[in-house]
Amino acid sequence: MTAFTSCNPATGEVVHTRPAWPADELPRRLAALKAAQRAWAQLAPEARAERLSMLANTLEAVREELAHRVTLEVGKRTAECLAEIDKSVQLTRYYAQLAPELLAAKHIPTQASASAVAFEPLGIVLAIMPWNYPVWQVLRFAVPALAAGNACLVKPAPSVPLSTGLLLDVVRAAGLDVFDVAWIDPESVEDAVRASDAVAFTGSTSTGRVIASLAGRHIKKTVLELGGSNAFIVLADADLDAAAAEACHSRFRDAGQSCNAAKRMIVVPEIADAFIERFVAEARKLTLGQPSDPAASLGPLARADLRERLHAQVLDALDNGAERLLGGAMPDGPGFFYPATVLDHVTPACRVYHEETFGPVASILRARDADDAIRLANDTPFGLGAAIYTGDVERGWALARQIEAGSVFINRHTSSDLRLPFGGVKASGYGRELSEFGLYEFVNVKTYWQK
């Protein structure tokens, strides 16, 4: 049975298959990584940073070919894939510039004659990665881990072997032998966890529980970036035109297949109908089409089963009192397309109230007032991000402090910034990526003390 299979989401056709490794390959690759990591860790941070700069240049040189492969396997529009590659290049250069300073030992005065804290690598970091951003999400964990002197072993999603294979070629072309791809079956994941020194996982909360359990069994440090059902709160004094445009962009970009997208639009009575009218008008402009077509603004979902699950959530919401304002019908024809869909009057009786909708479906929740909007925002298992739109920024900050999430954006949709930590709380996981905090996740913060 083939473990890794690419299927073009726009047509439903299989385009590539790759078998899993034989049983003896994982131990051999891990041994090679361990040897390479020992040499890599001995390099000065500045030398490792130079190699990362080479990686950024190599990645930039193949941006169009790599974006084409992501489009082919994931179904994202070409412009969105190019943006993913470009952000990955920026990430790599960011850490190449920042890491040497952040990794320098910090001398701390104590009663000792000399005392300091050093940031030393853990060893091999195993990453179990999803399909929706097969370049960005791999490098988001790998680049800071490499900068700190670790080696990286990536277990990719089964549906993106072409993108992952080219990314491996790019990393190797930059002269990095401390990065490898584990073409392994799920049954071999525990062996990889046991042999590694830390684990990074990005994916669903249900799978995250399994990975955390495996890592806990073997006492391995973990960072989990799991699902999200971000609240998008619109208060009475908000700029409704801006809020509607940003809500539409956030909810429907990348065909709605982003953990950090706005998913629950929470509106107060004074502006509910006016905002909804504007939001639906923005969503109505979106057109389904081939990912390579510049005129298309909404591509397909990545897999048939993902579309079926999403549609089942929509039907459940309609059966439980939600009102369909737009979309919600399964299209005819090839591929895994699904239209922009807006559901109003969503209540706790609906699955979409509690579950993440990973596709182009927006839920509208009507709050009694601003305090109730915060209650609704927090009434979810997830805690990745949230946005608040208001004309009173001071009030926005006060309300933001009441939201249970890893980030809150005021008058802007949620996104990630290289300079700020990214991650969640509750069922959205733990640990942080990006910024200096992401660099420190996979290091041994080691104390030195001299009498």
XYZ file of C-alpha atoms in Angstrom:
451
model
C 0.000 0.000 0.000
C 1.335 3.412 -0.986
C 1.664 5.770 1.969
C 2.077 9.081 0.117
C -0.300 10.017 -2.723
C -0.853 13.333 -4.464
C -4.336 14.028 -5.778
C -5.084 17.175 -7.778
C -7.965 18.789 -5.834
C -9.156 20.651 -8.909
C -9.740 17.440 -10.885
C -9.723 14.585 -8.378
C -7.005 12.805 -10.362
C -4.036 11.070 -8.734
C -0.819 12.692 -9.980
C 1.949 11.066 -7.924
C 2.546 8.163 -5.577
C 5.473 7.369 -3.319
C 5.911 4.267 -1.125
C 6.816 4.436 2.527
C 10.324 3.554 3.642
C 11.158 -0.066 4.397
C 11.407 -0.867 8.101
C 15.197 -0.530 8.338
C 15.410 2.921 6.725
C 14.240 5.046 9.665
C 17.008 3.886 12.063
C 19.625 4.447 9.372
C 18.436 7.989 8.620
C 18.198 8.847 12.304
C 21.775 7.681 12.873
C 22.959 9.876 10.007
C 21.059 12.853 11.412
C 22.530 12.356 14.876
C 26.052 12.366 13.453
C 25.355 15.445 11.339
C 23.748 17.247 14.281
C 26.817 16.831 16.480
C 28.949 18.610 13.881
C 26.268 21.236 13.195
C 25.946 22.075 16.903
C 29.683 22.756 17.108
C 29.420 25.548 14.541
C 29.112 29.091 15.805
C 25.589 30.539 15.504
C 26.960 32.966 12.925
C 28.117 30.073 10.728
C 24.738 28.383 10.983
C 23.096 31.706 10.121
C 25.177 31.949 6.941
C 23.890 28.544 5.871
C 20.324 29.653 6.542
C 20.893 32.708 4.359
C 21.937 30.334 1.586
C 18.729 28.383 2.156
C 16.671 31.560 1.770
C 18.377 32.331 -1.539
C 17.916 28.783 -2.825
C 14.268 28.783 -1.796
C 13.670 32.087 -3.528
C 15.246 30.793 -6.734
C 12.695 27.964 -7.043
C 9.654 29.843 -5.726
C 7.569 29.390 -8.880
C 8.286 25.672 -9.267
C 7.603 25.061 -5.591
C 4.400 27.110 -5.688
C 3.267 25.085 -8.707
C 3.690 21.844 -6.755
C 1.762 23.198 -3.777
C -1.051 24.290 -6.090
C -1.107 20.877 -7.718
C -1.295 18.964 -4.431
C -3.214 21.297 -2.118
C -5.406 23.189 -4.598
C -4.546 26.653 -3.322
C -4.573 29.472 -5.825
C -1.178 30.147 -7.379
C -1.016 33.657 -5.902
C -1.604 32.224 -2.422
C 1.100 29.599 -2.925
C 3.617 32.200 -4.070
C 2.778 34.234 -0.979
C 3.488 31.151 1.156
C 6.920 30.702 -0.421
C 7.770 34.396 -0.116
C 6.832 34.436 3.571
C 9.003 31.353 4.095
C 11.948 33.184 2.530
C 11.351 36.147 4.850
C 11.187 33.783 7.832
C 14.516 32.187 6.963
C 16.260 35.539 6.560
C 14.678 36.806 9.766
C 16.220 34.034 11.845
C 19.514 34.152 9.965
C 19.817 37.763 11.105
C 18.342 37.402 14.606
C 19.549 34.032 15.881
C 23.223 34.812 16.633
C 22.232 37.624 18.989
C 19.478 35.642 20.714
C 21.635 32.540 21.146
C 24.512 34.396 22.789
C 25.034 33.345 26.403
C 23.590 35.724 28.988
C 25.874 36.522 31.927
C 23.832 36.993 35.091
C 25.411 38.422 38.267
C 25.052 36.165 41.325
C 27.239 35.362 44.356
C 29.316 33.192 41.990
C 32.498 34.499 40.414
C 30.851 33.772 37.079
C 27.341 32.622 36.208
C 25.525 32.495 32.917
C 22.686 30.974 30.938
C 23.416 29.342 27.580
C 20.995 28.194 24.880
C 22.106 24.815 23.593
C 20.416 22.467 21.119
C 18.339 19.490 22.187
C 19.368 17.190 19.333
C 16.863 15.929 16.748
C 13.465 17.606 16.520
C 10.792 15.466 14.887
C 8.048 17.420 13.127
C 4.730 15.884 12.109
C 3.294 18.319 9.625
C -0.054 19.013 7.877
C -0.890 19.469 4.220
C -2.361 22.986 4.017
C 0.935 24.950 4.087
C 3.526 22.297 3.197
C 6.408 24.776 2.908
C 5.595 27.469 5.470
C 4.629 25.169 8.310
C 7.679 22.958 7.865
C 10.078 25.894 7.808
C 8.242 27.739 10.603
C 9.416 25.020 12.986
C 12.617 23.965 11.198
C 14.418 27.253 10.642
C 14.621 28.350 14.315
C 15.350 24.765 15.372
C 18.223 24.589 12.872
C 19.481 28.014 13.886
C 19.723 26.762 17.477
C 21.884 23.813 16.381
C 19.294 21.063 16.175
C 18.682 18.601 13.361
C 15.180 18.249 11.917
C 13.269 15.198 10.752
C 9.952 15.923 9.024
C 7.083 13.464 8.756
C 4.969 15.134 6.025
C 1.257 14.772 5.432
C 0.497 11.817 3.138
C -0.963 14.049 0.410
C 1.999 16.358 -0.322
C 4.980 14.212 -1.399
C 5.819 16.331 -4.448
C 6.019 19.592 -2.506
C 7.911 17.975 0.352
C 10.352 16.249 -1.975
C 11.254 19.494 -3.695
C 11.621 21.267 -0.356
C 14.076 18.570 0.733
C 16.047 19.122 -2.481
C 16.140 22.866 -1.776
C 17.437 22.367 1.768
C 20.093 19.924 0.615
C 21.138 22.284 -2.196
C 21.819 24.891 0.492
C 24.315 22.501 2.068
C 22.238 21.418 5.052
C 22.605 17.734 5.930
C 20.785 18.204 9.251
C 17.336 18.166 7.650
C 15.614 15.049 6.357
C 12.157 13.787 5.445
C 10.726 10.668 7.062
C 8.650 8.787 4.494
C 7.095 6.567 7.162
C 3.718 5.001 7.840
C 1.714 6.142 10.883
C 2.654 2.896 12.614
C 6.306 4.027 12.655
C 5.657 7.433 14.216
C 6.188 6.228 17.769
C 9.584 4.807 16.788
C 10.509 8.242 15.413
C 9.259 9.958 18.576
C 11.251 7.594 20.779
C 14.468 8.199 18.829
C 14.099 11.999 18.685
C 14.717 14.612 21.370
C 11.647 16.817 20.856
C 8.468 16.876 18.783
C 6.656 19.622 16.880
C 3.155 18.953 15.611
C 0.752 21.048 13.564
C -2.660 19.605 12.785
C -5.987 18.648 14.260
C -6.692 18.598 17.967
C -7.647 14.912 17.839
C -4.322 13.910 16.298
C -2.517 16.329 18.617
C -3.807 14.378 21.597
C -2.290 11.203 20.159
C 1.071 12.867 19.470
C 1.159 14.450 22.932
C 0.440 11.055 24.451
C 3.286 9.419 22.529
C 5.673 12.216 23.440
C 4.640 12.049 27.080
C 5.203 8.324 27.136
C 8.815 8.895 26.096
C 9.333 12.232 27.957
C 9.894 14.382 24.881
C 9.443 18.157 24.765
C 6.537 19.103 22.494
C 5.087 22.142 20.771
C 1.540 21.643 19.475
C -0.192 24.034 17.073
C -3.687 22.617 16.734
C -7.069 23.687 15.446
C -8.720 27.052 15.737
C -12.173 28.574 15.563
C -11.250 32.232 15.752
C -13.850 34.758 16.832
C -14.284 37.926 14.754
C -16.123 40.387 17.005
C -17.796 43.444 15.485
C -18.951 46.075 17.982
C -21.451 48.882 17.481
C -18.835 51.584 16.791
C -16.798 49.572 14.272
C -16.023 50.629 10.703
C -18.432 48.164 9.090
C -17.068 48.405 5.553
C -13.538 47.611 6.714
C -14.730 44.896 9.077
C -16.776 43.157 6.379
C -13.940 43.238 3.850
C -11.413 41.893 6.348
C -13.798 39.241 7.650
C -14.329 38.004 4.106
C -10.593 37.906 3.377
C -9.790 36.123 6.621
C -12.562 33.537 6.392
C -12.205 32.611 2.715
C -8.493 32.943 1.952
C -6.849 29.644 1.041
C -10.388 28.250 0.543
C -10.978 28.633 4.271
C -8.376 25.980 5.099
C -6.382 27.918 7.670
C -6.401 27.248 11.405
C -5.884 30.954 12.135
C -8.722 32.251 9.959
C -11.803 34.034 11.271
C -14.520 31.397 11.527
C -17.154 32.770 13.922
C -18.471 36.271 13.182
C -19.876 37.616 16.459
C -22.036 40.729 16.073
C -23.931 42.971 18.487
C -27.569 43.965 17.778
C -26.955 47.608 16.810
C -24.980 46.698 13.686
C -25.792 43.017 13.127
C -27.951 43.369 10.019
C -25.804 46.117 8.496
C -22.594 44.134 8.960
C -24.131 40.902 7.695
C -25.419 42.639 4.572
C -21.930 43.951 3.818
C -20.234 40.649 4.665
C -22.523 38.596 2.425
C -22.042 41.116 -0.381
C -18.258 40.680 -0.094
C -18.540 36.891 -0.003
C -20.846 36.903 -3.013
C -18.029 38.409 -5.095
C -15.909 35.279 -4.658
C -15.791 32.983 -7.679
C -14.910 29.320 -7.779
C -12.302 28.396 -10.346
C -9.097 26.631 -11.225
C -6.264 27.550 -8.836
C -4.103 28.674 -11.752
C -6.791 31.061 -13.060
C -6.036 34.632 -11.906
C -9.738 35.456 -12.214
C -10.709 32.802 -9.648
C -10.838 33.863 -6.011
C -11.807 30.545 -4.409
C -10.093 27.262 -5.182
C -11.089 23.707 -4.209
C -10.718 21.984 -0.888
C -7.734 19.691 -0.631
C -9.535 16.346 -0.425
C -12.929 14.790 -1.046
C -13.347 13.673 2.572
C -12.693 17.223 3.806
C -15.463 18.545 1.555
C -17.868 15.846 2.720
C -17.190 16.638 6.368
C -17.672 20.361 5.783
C -20.953 19.841 3.962
C -22.183 17.570 6.749
C -21.504 20.375 9.231
C -23.491 22.802 7.080
C -26.458 20.416 6.780
C -26.401 19.856 10.536
C -26.490 23.613 11.152
C -29.476 24.010 8.836
C -31.275 21.137 10.544
C -30.722 22.864 13.882
C -32.093 26.281 13.072
C -29.305 28.130 11.262
C -30.247 30.210 8.247
C -28.329 29.885 4.992
C -27.568 33.314 3.561
C -25.168 32.150 0.854
C -23.811 28.932 -0.630
C -24.175 25.652 1.195
C -24.772 23.463 -1.880
C -22.377 20.785 -3.132
C -21.282 21.750 -6.679
C -21.475 19.360 -9.615
C -18.437 18.517 -11.695
C -14.897 17.302 -11.040
C -12.704 18.392 -8.166
C -13.431 19.204 -4.550
C -14.907 22.685 -4.885
C -17.241 24.201 -2.310
C -18.858 27.641 -2.532
C -18.458 30.489 -0.087
C -21.112 29.781 2.532
C -22.582 32.029 5.231
C -24.757 30.680 8.046
C -26.715 33.077 10.265
C -28.343 32.458 13.666
C -25.853 29.737 14.600
C -26.527 28.412 18.107
C -24.994 25.792 20.438
C -27.350 23.224 18.885
C -25.223 23.343 15.719
C -21.992 21.380 15.276
C -20.332 24.437 13.707
C -20.752 26.285 17.009
C -18.424 23.829 18.745
C -16.340 22.393 15.905
C -13.762 23.925 13.608
C -15.012 24.444 10.054
C -12.013 23.836 7.811
C -13.301 25.297 4.576
C -15.195 28.289 3.171
C -18.026 28.372 5.719
C -18.649 31.362 7.992
C -20.860 31.154 11.083
C -22.649 34.247 12.392
C -23.375 34.399 16.115
C -25.617 37.190 17.412
C -24.564 38.564 20.793
C -26.754 40.551 23.197
C -24.032 43.134 23.831
C -20.245 43.488 24.028
C -19.975 41.422 27.217
C -22.004 38.657 25.628
C -19.754 38.833 22.560
C -16.775 38.046 24.787
C -18.716 35.177 26.349
C -19.464 33.739 22.914
C -15.862 34.197 21.814
C -14.697 32.140 24.805
C -17.472 29.534 24.546
C -15.373 27.190 22.403
C -12.847 24.433 23.008
C -10.329 26.395 20.952
C -8.099 29.337 21.815
C -5.856 30.186 18.893
C -6.759 33.776 17.998
C -9.488 36.404 17.897
C -10.182 39.805 16.381
C -12.130 42.781 17.746
C -13.385 45.631 15.568
C -14.252 48.839 17.401
C -13.876 52.582 17.116
C -12.769 52.747 20.758
C -9.257 51.295 20.814
C -8.895 51.598 24.586
C -12.063 49.572 25.029
C -10.791 47.095 22.459
C -7.660 46.480 24.543
C -9.727 46.011 27.695
C -11.970 43.453 25.994
C -8.970 41.728 24.403
C -7.621 40.922 27.861
C -10.797 38.931 28.564
C -10.443 36.667 25.528
C -8.943 33.212 26.017
C -6.617 32.980 23.028
C -2.966 33.041 22.059
C -3.414 36.310 20.161
C -5.974 39.073 19.800
C -5.968 41.549 16.930
C -7.728 44.890 17.231
C -9.158 46.289 13.986
C -7.337 43.677 11.918
C -7.937 40.036 11.107
C -5.775 37.407 12.797
C -2.528 36.476 11.087
C 1.047 35.549 11.964
C 3.960 37.971 12.101
C 7.558 36.751 12.142
C 8.364 39.124 15.007
C 5.552 37.965 17.305
C 4.931 34.574 18.948
C 2.300 32.347 17.380
C 0.360 29.616 19.174
C -2.731 28.920 21.208
C -4.273 27.820 24.470
C -6.975 25.292 25.375
C -7.563 22.765 22.573
C -5.504 24.896 20.175
C -2.317 23.550 21.738
C 0.662 24.910 23.630
C 4.089 26.324 22.982
C 4.980 29.119 20.604
C 6.486 29.468 17.154
C 8.052 32.530 15.488
C 9.865 35.431 17.154
C 12.485 34.955 19.870
C 10.034 32.792 21.827
C 9.841 30.282 18.994
C 13.635 30.089 18.872
C 13.803 29.215 22.554
C 11.245 26.373 22.374
C 13.787 23.794 21.209
C 16.845 24.659 23.247
C 18.258 23.524 26.559
C 18.273 26.683 28.666
C 21.380 25.670 30.555
C 22.795 27.267 33.713
C 26.555 27.650 34.297
C 27.901 28.566 37.741
C 31.520 29.009 38.853
C 32.616 29.376 42.482
